[in-house]
Coordinates of C-alpha atoms in Angstrom, one line a residue:
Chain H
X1 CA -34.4 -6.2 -11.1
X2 CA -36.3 -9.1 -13.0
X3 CA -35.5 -12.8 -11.4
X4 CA -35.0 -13.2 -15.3
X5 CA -32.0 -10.9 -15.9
X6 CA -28.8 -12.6 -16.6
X7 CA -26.0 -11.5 -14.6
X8 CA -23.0 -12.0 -17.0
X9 CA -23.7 -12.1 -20.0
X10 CA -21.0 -13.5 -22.9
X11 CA -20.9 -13.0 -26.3
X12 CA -17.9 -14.6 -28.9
X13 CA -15.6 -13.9 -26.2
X14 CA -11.9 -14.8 -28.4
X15 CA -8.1 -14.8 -27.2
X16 CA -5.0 -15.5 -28.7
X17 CA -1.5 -15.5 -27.7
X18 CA 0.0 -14.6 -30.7
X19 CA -0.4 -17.8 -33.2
X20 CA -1.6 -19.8 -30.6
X21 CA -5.2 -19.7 -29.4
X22 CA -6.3 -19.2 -26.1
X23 CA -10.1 -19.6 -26.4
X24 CA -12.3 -19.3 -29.0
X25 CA -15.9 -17.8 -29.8
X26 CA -17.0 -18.4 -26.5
X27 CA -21.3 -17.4 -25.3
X28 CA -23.1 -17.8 -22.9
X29 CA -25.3 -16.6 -20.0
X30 CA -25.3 -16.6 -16.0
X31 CA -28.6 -15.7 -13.9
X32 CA -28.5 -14.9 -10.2
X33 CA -27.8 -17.5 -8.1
X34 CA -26.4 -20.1 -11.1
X35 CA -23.2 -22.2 -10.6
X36 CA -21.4 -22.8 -14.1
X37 CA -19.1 -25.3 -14.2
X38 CA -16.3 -25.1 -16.9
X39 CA -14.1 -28.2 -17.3
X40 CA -11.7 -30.0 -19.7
X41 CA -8.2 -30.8 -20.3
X42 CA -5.1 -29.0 -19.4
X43 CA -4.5 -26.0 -21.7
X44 CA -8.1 -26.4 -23.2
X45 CA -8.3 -22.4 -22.3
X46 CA -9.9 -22.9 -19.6
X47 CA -8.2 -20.1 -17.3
X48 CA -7.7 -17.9 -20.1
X49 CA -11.1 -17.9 -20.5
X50 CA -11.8 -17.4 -16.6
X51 CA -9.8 -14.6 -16.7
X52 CA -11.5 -12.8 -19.9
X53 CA -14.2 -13.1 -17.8
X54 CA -13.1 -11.5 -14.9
X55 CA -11.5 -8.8 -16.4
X56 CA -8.1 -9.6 -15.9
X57 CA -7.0 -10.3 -19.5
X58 CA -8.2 -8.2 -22.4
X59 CA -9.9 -10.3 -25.2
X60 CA -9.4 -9.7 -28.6
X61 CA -13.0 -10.3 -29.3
X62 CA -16.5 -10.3 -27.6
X63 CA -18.0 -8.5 -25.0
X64 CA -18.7 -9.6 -21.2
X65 CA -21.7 -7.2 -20.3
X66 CA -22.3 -7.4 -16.5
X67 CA -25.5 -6.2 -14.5
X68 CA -25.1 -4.9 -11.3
X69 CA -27.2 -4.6 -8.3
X70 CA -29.0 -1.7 -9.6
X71 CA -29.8 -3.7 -13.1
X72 CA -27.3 -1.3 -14.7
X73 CA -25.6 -3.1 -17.6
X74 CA -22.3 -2.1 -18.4
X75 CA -19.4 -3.6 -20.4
X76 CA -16.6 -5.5 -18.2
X77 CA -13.6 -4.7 -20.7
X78 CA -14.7 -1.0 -21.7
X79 CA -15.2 0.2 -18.2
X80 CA -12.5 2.6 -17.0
X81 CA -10.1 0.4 -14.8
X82 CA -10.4 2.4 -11.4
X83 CA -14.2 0.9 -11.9
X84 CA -13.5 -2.6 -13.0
X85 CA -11.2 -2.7 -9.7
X86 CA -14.0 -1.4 -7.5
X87 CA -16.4 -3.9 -9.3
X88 CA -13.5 -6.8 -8.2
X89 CA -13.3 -5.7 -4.4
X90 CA -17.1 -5.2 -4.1
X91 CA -19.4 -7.4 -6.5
X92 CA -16.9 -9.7 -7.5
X93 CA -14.2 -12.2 -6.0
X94 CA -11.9 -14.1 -7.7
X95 CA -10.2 -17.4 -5.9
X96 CA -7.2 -18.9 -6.6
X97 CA -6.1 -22.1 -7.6
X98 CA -3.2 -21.4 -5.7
X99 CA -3.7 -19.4 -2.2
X100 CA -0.7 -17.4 -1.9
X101 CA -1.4 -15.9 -5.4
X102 CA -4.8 -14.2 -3.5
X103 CA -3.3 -14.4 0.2
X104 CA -1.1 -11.7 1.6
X105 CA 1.3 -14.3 3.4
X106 CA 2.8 -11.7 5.6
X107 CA 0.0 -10.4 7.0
X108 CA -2.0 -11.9 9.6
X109 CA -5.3 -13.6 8.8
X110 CA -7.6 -11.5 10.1
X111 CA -5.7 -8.2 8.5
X112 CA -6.1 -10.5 4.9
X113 CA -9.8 -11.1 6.0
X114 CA -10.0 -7.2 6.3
X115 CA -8.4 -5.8 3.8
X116 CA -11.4 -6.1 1.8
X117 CA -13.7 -4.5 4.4
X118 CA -10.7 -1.7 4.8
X119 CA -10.9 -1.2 1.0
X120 CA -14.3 -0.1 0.5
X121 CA -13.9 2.3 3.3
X122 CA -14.4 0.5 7.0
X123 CA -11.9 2.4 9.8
X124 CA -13.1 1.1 12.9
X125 CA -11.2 -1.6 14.0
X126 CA -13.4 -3.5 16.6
X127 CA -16.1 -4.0 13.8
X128 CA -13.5 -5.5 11.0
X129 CA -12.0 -7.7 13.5
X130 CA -15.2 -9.1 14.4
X131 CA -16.5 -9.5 11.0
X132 CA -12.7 -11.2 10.3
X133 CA -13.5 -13.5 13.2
X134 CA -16.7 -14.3 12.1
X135 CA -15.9 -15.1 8.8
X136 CA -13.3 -17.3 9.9
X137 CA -15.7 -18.8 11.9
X138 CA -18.2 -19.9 9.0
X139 CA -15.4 -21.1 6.6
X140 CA -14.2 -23.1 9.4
X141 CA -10.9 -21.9 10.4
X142 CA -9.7 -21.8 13.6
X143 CA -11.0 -18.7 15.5
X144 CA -7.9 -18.2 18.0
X145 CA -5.4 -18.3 14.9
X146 CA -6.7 -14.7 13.9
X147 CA -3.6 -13.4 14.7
X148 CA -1.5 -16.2 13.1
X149 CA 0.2 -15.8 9.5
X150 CA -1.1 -17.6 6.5
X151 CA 2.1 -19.4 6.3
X152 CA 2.2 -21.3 9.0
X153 CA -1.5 -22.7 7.8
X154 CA -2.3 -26.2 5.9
X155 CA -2.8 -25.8 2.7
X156 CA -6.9 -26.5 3.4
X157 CA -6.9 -24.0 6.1
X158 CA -5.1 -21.4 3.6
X159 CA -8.0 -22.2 1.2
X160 CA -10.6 -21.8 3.7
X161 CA -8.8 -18.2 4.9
X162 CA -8.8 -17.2 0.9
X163 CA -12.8 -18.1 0.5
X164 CA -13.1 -16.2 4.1
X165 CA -11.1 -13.1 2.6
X166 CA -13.0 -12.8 -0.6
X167 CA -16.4 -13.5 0.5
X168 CA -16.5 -10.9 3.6
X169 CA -17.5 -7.9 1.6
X170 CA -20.7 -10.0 0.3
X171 CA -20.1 -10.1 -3.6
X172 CA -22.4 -11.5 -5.8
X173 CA -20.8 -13.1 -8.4
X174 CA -17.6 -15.5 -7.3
X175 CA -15.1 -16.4 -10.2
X176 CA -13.0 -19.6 -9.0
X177 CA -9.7 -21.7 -10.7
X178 CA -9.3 -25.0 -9.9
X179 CA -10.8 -24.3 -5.9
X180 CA -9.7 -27.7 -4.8
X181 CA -6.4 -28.4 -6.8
X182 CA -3.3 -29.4 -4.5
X183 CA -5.4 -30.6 -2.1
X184 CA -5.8 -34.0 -0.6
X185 CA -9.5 -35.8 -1.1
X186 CA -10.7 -35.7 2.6
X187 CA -9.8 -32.3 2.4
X188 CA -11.1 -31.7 -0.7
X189 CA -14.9 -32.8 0.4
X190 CA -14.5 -30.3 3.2
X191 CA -14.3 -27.4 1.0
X192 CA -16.4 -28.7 -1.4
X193 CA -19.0 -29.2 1.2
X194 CA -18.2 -25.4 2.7
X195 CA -17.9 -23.8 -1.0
X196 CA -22.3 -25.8 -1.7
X197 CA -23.4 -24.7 1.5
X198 CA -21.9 -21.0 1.3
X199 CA -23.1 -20.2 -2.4
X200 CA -26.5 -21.8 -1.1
X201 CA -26.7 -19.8 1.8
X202 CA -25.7 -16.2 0.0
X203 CA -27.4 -17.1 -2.9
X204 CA -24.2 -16.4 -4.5
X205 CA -23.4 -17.0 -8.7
X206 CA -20.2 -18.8 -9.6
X207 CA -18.3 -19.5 -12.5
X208 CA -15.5 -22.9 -11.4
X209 CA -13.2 -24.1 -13.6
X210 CA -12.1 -27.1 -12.5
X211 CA -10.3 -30.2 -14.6
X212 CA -12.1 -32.7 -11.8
X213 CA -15.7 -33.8 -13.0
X214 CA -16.5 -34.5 -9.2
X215 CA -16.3 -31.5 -8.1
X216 CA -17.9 -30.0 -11.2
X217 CA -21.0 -32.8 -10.2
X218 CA -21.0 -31.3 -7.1
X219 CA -20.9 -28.0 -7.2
X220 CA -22.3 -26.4 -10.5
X221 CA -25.7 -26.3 -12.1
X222 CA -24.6 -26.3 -15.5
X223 CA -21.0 -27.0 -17.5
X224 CA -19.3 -26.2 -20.4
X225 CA -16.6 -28.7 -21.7
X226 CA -13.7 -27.1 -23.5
X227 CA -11.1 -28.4 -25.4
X228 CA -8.5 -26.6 -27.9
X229 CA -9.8 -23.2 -26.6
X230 CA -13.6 -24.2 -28.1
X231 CA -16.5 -25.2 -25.8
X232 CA -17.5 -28.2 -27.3
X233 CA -20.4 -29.3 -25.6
X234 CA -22.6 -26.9 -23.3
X235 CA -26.0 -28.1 -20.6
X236 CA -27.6 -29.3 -17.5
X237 CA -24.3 -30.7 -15.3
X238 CA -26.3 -34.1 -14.9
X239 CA -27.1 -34.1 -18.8
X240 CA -23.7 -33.6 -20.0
X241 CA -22.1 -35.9 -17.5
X242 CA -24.6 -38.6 -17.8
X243 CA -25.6 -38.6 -21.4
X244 CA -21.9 -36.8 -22.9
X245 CA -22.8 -36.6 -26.7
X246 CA -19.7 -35.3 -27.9
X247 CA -16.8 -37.7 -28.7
X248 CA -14.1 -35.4 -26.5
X249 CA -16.7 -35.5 -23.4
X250 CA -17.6 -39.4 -23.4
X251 CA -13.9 -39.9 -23.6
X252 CA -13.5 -37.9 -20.8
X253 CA -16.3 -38.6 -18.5
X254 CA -14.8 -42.4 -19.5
X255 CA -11.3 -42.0 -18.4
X256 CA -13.2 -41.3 -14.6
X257 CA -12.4 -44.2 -12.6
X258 CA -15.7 -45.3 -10.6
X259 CA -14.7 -46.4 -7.7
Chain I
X1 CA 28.6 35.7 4.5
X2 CA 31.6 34.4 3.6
X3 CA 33.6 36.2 0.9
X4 CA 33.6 35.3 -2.7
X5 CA 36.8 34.2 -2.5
X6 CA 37.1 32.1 0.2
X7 CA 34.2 29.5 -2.1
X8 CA 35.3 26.8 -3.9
X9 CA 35.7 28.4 -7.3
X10 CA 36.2 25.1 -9.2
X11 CA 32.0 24.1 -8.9
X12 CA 29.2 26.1 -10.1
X13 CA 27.2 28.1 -7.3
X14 CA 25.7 25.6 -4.9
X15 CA 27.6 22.2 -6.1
X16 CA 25.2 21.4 -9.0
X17 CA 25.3 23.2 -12.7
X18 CA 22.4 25.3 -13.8
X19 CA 20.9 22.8 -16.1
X20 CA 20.3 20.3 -13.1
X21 CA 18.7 22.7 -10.8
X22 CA 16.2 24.0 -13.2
X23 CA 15.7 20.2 -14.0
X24 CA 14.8 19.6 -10.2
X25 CA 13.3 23.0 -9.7
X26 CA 10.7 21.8 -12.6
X27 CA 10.1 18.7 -10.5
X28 CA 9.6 20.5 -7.5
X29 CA 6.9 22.7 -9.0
X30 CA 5.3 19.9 -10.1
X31 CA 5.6 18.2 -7.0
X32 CA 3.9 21.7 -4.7
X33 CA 1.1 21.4 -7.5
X34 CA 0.4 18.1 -6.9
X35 CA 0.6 17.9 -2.6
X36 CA 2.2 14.0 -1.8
X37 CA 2.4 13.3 -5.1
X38 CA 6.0 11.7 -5.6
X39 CA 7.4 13.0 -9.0
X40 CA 10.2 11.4 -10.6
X41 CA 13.9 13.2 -11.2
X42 CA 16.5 12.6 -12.5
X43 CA 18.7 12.3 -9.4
X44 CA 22.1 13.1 -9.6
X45 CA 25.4 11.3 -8.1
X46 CA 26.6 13.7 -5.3
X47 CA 29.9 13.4 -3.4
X48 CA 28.4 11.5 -0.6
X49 CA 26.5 7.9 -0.2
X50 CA 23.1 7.4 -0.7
X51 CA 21.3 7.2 2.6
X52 CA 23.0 10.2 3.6
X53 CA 21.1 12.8 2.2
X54 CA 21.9 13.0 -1.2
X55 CA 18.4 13.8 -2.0
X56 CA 17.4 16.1 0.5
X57 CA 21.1 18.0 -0.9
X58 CA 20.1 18.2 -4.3
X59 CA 17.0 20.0 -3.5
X60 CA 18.2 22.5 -1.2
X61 CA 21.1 22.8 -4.1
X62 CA 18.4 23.2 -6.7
X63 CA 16.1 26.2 -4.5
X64 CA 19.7 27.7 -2.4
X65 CA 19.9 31.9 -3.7
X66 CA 23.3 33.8 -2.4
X67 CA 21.7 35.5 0.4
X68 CA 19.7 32.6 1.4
X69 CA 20.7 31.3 5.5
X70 CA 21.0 27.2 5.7
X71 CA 20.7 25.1 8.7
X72 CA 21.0 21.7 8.8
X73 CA 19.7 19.3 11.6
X74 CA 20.2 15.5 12.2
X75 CA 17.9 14.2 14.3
X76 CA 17.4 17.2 16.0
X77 CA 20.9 18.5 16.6
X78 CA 22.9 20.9 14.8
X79 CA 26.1 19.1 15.9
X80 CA 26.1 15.5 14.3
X81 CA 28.2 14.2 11.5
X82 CA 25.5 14.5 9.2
X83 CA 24.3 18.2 9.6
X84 CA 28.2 19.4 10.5
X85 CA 29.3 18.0 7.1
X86 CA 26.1 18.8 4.9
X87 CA 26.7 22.2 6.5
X88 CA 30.2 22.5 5.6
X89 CA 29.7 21.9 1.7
X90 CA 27.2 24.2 1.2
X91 CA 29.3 26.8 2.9
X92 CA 32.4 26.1 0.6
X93 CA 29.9 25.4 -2.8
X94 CA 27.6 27.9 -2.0
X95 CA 29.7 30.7 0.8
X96 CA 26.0 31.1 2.2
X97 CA 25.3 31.9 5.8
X98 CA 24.8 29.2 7.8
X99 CA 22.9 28.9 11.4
X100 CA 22.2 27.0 14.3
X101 CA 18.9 28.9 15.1
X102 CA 15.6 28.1 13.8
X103 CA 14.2 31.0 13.3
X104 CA 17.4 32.8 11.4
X105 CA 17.3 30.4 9.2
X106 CA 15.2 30.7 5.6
X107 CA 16.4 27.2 4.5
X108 CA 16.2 23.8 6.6
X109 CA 17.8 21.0 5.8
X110 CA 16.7 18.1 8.5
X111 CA 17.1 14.5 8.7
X112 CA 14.1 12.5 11.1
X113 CA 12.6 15.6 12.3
X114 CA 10.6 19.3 12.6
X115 CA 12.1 21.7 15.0
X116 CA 10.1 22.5 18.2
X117 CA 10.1 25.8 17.1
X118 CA 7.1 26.6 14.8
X119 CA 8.1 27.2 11.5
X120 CA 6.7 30.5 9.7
X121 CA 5.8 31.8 6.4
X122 CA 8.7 32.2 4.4
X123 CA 10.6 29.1 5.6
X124 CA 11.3 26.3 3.7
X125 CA 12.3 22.7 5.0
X126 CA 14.0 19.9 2.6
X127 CA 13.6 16.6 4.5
X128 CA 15.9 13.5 3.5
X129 CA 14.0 10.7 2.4
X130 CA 15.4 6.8 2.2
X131 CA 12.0 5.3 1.2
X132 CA 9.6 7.8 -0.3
X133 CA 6.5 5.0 -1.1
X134 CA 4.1 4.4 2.4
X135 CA 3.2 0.7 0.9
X136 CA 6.8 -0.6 -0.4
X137 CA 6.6 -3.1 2.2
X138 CA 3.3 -4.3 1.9
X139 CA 3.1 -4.2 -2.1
X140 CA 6.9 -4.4 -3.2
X141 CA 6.0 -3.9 -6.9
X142 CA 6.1 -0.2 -8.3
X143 CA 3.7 -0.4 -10.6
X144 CA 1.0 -1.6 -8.2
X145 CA 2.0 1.1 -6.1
X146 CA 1.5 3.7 -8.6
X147 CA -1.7 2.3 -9.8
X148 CA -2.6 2.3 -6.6
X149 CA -2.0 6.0 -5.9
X150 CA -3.2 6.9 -9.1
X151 CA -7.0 5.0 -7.9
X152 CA -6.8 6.4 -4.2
X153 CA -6.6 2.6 -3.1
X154 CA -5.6 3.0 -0.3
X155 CA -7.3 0.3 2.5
X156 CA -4.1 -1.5 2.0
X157 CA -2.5 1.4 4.4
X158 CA -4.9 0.8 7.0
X159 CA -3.7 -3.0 6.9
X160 CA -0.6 -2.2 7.9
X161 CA -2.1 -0.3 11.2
X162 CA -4.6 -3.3 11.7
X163 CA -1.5 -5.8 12.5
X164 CA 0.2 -2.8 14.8
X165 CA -3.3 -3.4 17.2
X166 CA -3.7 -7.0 16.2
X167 CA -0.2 -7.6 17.4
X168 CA 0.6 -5.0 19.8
X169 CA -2.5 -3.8 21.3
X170 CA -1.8 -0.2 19.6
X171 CA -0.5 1.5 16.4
X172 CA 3.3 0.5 16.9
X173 CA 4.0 2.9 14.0
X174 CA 6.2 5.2 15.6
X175 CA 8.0 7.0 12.5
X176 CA 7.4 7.4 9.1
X177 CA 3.7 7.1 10.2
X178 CA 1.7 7.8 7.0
X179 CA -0.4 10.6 6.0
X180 CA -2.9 12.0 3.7
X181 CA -2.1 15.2 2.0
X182 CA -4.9 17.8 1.3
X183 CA -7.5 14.8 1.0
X184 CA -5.7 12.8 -2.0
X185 CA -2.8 11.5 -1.3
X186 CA -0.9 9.2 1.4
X187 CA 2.6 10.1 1.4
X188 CA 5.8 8.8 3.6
X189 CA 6.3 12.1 5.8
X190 CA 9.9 10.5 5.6
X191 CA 11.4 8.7 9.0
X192 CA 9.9 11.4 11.1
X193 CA 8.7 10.4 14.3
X194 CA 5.1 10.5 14.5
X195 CA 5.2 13.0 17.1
X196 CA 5.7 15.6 14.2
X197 CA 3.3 14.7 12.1
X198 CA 0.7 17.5 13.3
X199 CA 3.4 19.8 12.9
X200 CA 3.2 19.2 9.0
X201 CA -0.8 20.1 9.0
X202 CA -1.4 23.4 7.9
X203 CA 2.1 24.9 8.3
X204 CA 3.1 28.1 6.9
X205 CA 6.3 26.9 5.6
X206 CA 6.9 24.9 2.5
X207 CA 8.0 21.7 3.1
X208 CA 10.1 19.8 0.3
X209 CA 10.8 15.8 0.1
X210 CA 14.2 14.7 -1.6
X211 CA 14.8 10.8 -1.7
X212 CA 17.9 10.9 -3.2
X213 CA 18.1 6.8 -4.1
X214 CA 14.9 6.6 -5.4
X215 CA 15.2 9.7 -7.2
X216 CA 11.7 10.9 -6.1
X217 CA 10.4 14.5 -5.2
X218 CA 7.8 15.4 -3.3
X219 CA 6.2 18.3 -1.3
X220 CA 3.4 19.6 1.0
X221 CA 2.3 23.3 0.0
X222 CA 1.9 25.9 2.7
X223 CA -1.0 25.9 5.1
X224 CA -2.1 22.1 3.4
X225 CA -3.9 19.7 5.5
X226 CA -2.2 16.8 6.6
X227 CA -4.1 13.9 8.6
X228 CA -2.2 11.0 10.1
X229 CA -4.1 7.9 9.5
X230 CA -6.3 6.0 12.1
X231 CA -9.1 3.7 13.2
X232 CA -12.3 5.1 14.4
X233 CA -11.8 2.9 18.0
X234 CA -7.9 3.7 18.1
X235 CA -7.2 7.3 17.3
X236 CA -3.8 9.0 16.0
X237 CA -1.8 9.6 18.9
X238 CA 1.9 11.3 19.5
X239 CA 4.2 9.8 21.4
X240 CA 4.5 11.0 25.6
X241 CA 7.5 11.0 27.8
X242 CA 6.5 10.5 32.1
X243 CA 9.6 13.3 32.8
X244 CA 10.8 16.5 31.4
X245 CA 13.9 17.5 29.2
X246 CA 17.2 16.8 31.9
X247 CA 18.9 19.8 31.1
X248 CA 15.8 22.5 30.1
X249 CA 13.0 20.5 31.5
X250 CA 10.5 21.2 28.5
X251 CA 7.9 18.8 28.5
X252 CA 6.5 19.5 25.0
X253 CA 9.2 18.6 23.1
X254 CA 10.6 15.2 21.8
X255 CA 13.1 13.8 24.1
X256 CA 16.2 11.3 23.0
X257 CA 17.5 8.4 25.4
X258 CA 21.3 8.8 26.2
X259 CA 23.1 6.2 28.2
X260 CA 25.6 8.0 30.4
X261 CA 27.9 4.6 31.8
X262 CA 27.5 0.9 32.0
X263 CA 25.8 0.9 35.4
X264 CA 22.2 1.8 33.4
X265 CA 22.1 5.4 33.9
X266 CA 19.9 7.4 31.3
X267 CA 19.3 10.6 30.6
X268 CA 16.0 12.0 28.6
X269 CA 17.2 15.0 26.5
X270 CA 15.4 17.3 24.0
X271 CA 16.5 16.0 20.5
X272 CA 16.1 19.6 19.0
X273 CA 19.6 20.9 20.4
X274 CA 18.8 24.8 19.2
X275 CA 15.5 24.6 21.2
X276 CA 17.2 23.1 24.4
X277 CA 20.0 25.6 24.3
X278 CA 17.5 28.5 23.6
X279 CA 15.1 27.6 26.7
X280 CA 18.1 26.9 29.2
X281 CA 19.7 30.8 27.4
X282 CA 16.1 31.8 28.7
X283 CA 16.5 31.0 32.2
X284 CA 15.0 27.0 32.0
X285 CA 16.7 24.5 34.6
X286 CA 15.6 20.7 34.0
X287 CA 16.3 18.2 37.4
X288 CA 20.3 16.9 36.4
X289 CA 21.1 20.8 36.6
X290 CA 19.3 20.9 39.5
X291 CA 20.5 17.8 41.1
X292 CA 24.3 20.1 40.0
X293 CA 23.8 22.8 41.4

């Protein structure tokens, strides 16, 4: 594979909900290893368009073509499902804004940890429990709560435990909604400092959608601003947030309080 | 047999009318095509509750000829509400033979478990199912279930096991331990105690699944392999007892707890009744008819 081949690549990706438009003539590209940001208002498609990506809503328009580890391209909505699953447990991982929407709540958190490991075929216990551990270890859980349910964890930690869970199989490509929502700022860095040193370390690609420019500063290489289900302005993170050029972005890299 | 005329006249032969068993003998064919694949039926109201074995009823209704021989067992015994009363009907819908004895008997109705006696070719046994799906009660929604059976994703099964060592040291599954029929599918082997899941692997008889509720039917074909789950580091195991049957003192077979007062006495029996009365016809003492005698 060519350091040159995109990984996901978009083209006029459209959604609607009946009248109403989800998102609109959306294209772009990711390469191995890139962080895209994708921000703007509430409603502004943003999470539609997350979801078109990751194959869990059908578009009514546009293609997603993905390339996999063997630099086979193949199209995300046209693949039989029992495939786009295996690509979602393997390659992919998908984090909610939410983390009982991607925990198991009444399983423990090293059986959520494993589940993944399970899926793709691991049945020997000592091994998945140690890789559980481990990965709780590097996303900075508690180790001795291994055994402890999701519930009874802080909202950060049940973040933490959701990155932990999707990351163990090693995917490649990491699709996230609002990472960081619900939770409170010192908190907040923590993760965001976990989430930059993780994609660094595994060399991982990312798509965020986040409505928080901060975060979008932090962690993404480039960003797309959407509003009304169109992405109105597309670059560099630095460029669009320092130089905005369309009216909707300066109005909303303005309404940022600098502290 | 008994005679014609001693049969309830007023029902069709075997409760149900013609129409409804070739209905559920259509599922059922589908269901031995497809081993543990649960086909849907459409179940029937039957003059008992549910969660008493209107499904397994139906199905033995459905497959029951005239010179067919029933027994029925509840947990093992011949003698329990359950199998006395299930017994009873088919003998006044039906006027079959009925039996105590596995090995007279062509039909086997059994609720919670496989007599000690191996089953042989010929034989068929309708279990009595409550819950037919292995993941209701880690995935409650049934069209994740069945998408899941339908992609063989399964790792969600082996959750379940990993927080019965995570929690308890071992797989604290002790019934309805799940299984995977002829290589494809995981299937509910109903409220079984594990201890007969290796009787279900590669047994000559045909073995029939009626879940009566949720109106599913399922099946294992004879001679079909059936593997209990497992990790690689903690194997499937049965369950063991540290004495013998009290009355026939088998140690093979499974044994049932009975409280005898309220000073904390216990007694271990065989929970197949027909194979403890057979062994102690045969000669087989176990110690409290020793300590007797």
């Amino acid at each position: 594979m060519s350091a040159t081949q995109t990984l996901l690549s978009v083209t006029g990706l459209t959604k609607h909900y009946g009248a109403h438009l989800g998102c609109a003539d959306v294209s772009f590209d990711l390469y191995p290893g890139e962080v895209v940001g994708i921000v703007g208002e509430s409603g502004s498609g943003k999470t539609t368009l997350l979801n078109c990506l990751a194959g869990r809503l059908a578009p009514d328009e546009g293609r997603v073509q993905y390339t996999d580890r063997l630099g086979d391209s193949m199209d995300v909505h046209a693949m039989s499902e029992s495939r786009r699953r295996f690509l979602m447990r393997t390659d992919w991982a998908f984090v909610h804004q939410n983390p009982r929407d991607g925990l198991r709540m009444a399983v423990s958190a090293g059986g959520n940890v494993g589940e993944r490991l399970m899926a793709v075929g691991a049945r020997h216990y000592g091994d998945i429990r140690s890789q559980a551990i481990d990965w709780l270890d590097k996303t900075e859980v508690d180790v001795g709560r291994v055994d402890d349910r999701p519930d009874t964890f802080s909202g950060g930690m049940q973040q933490r435990l959701q990155i932990a869970r999707n990351l163990v199989t090693g995917p490649r490509l990491v699709f996230m909604d609002e990472p960081t929502g619900g939770l409170d700022v010192s908190v907040q860095a923590r993760l965001l400092d976990l989430l930059r040193r993780l994609v660094a370390e595994m060399g991982l690609s990312a798509i965020i959608v986040t409505h928080d420019l901060a975060v979008a500063r932090l962690l993404s290489h480039r960003l797309m601003v959407m509003r009304r289900g169109h992405v109105v302005e597309q670059g560099l993170t630095d460029q669009v947030l320092d130089d905005p050029q369309h009216a909707y972005t300066q109005l909303l890299v303005s309404s940022v309080l600098q502290p | 047999m008994t005679p014609e005329s001693e049969t309830d006249q007023q029902y069709n032969f075997a409760y149900l009318d013609e129409q409804t068993k070739r209905m559920i003998r259509r599922a059922l064919l589908k269901a031995v095509a497809i081993p543990g694949y649960q086909v849907p039926f459409a179940g029937r109201e039957m003059p008992m509750p549910y969660g008493w074995g209107t499904g397994g009823i139906q199905v033995t209704a459905a497959i029951l000829r005239r010179d067919d021989t029933l027994k029925v067992i509840d947990q093992g015994a011949d003698d329990t509400t359950n199998a006395v009363s299930i017994r009873k009907f088919f003998k006044r819908v039906a006027g079959i033979a009925t039996t105590e004895k596995t090995r007279e008997a062509t039909i086997i109705q059994t609720r919670h478990r496989i007599p000690e006696t191996p089953l042989e070719d010929g034989q068929i046994i309708v279990f009595q199912v409550p819950i037919p799906e292995p993941l209701r009660f880690l995935e409650p929604r049934e069209t994740e279930t069945r998408k899941m059976h339908a992609l063989e994703e399964y790792g969600l099964m082996h959750v379940k096991l990993y927080e019965d060592i995570a929690r308890h040291g071992h797989i604290a599954t002790t019934y309805a331990y799940p299984v995977k029929v002829a290589g494809r599918y995981i299937m509910d082997p109903s409220p079984t105690p594990k201890f007969d899941n290796p009787k279900m692997n590669r047994t000559p008889a045909l073995q029939l699944f009626g879940a009566g509720r949720e109106k599913r039917i399922y099946a294992i074909p004879p001679y079909t392999e059936v593997v209990s789950l497992d990790f690689e580091d903690h194997p499937f195991e049965v369950q063991k007892w540290d004495r013998p049957c009290a009355l026939c003192g088998a140690t093979e077979s499974f044994l049932d707890e009975v409280i005898m007062d309220d000073q904390g006495t216990r007694m271990f029996v065989c929970s197949d009744t027909d194979h403890c009365e057979k062994r102690r016809g045969e000669g087989h003492v176990g110690p409290a008819q020793e300590a007797a005698e």
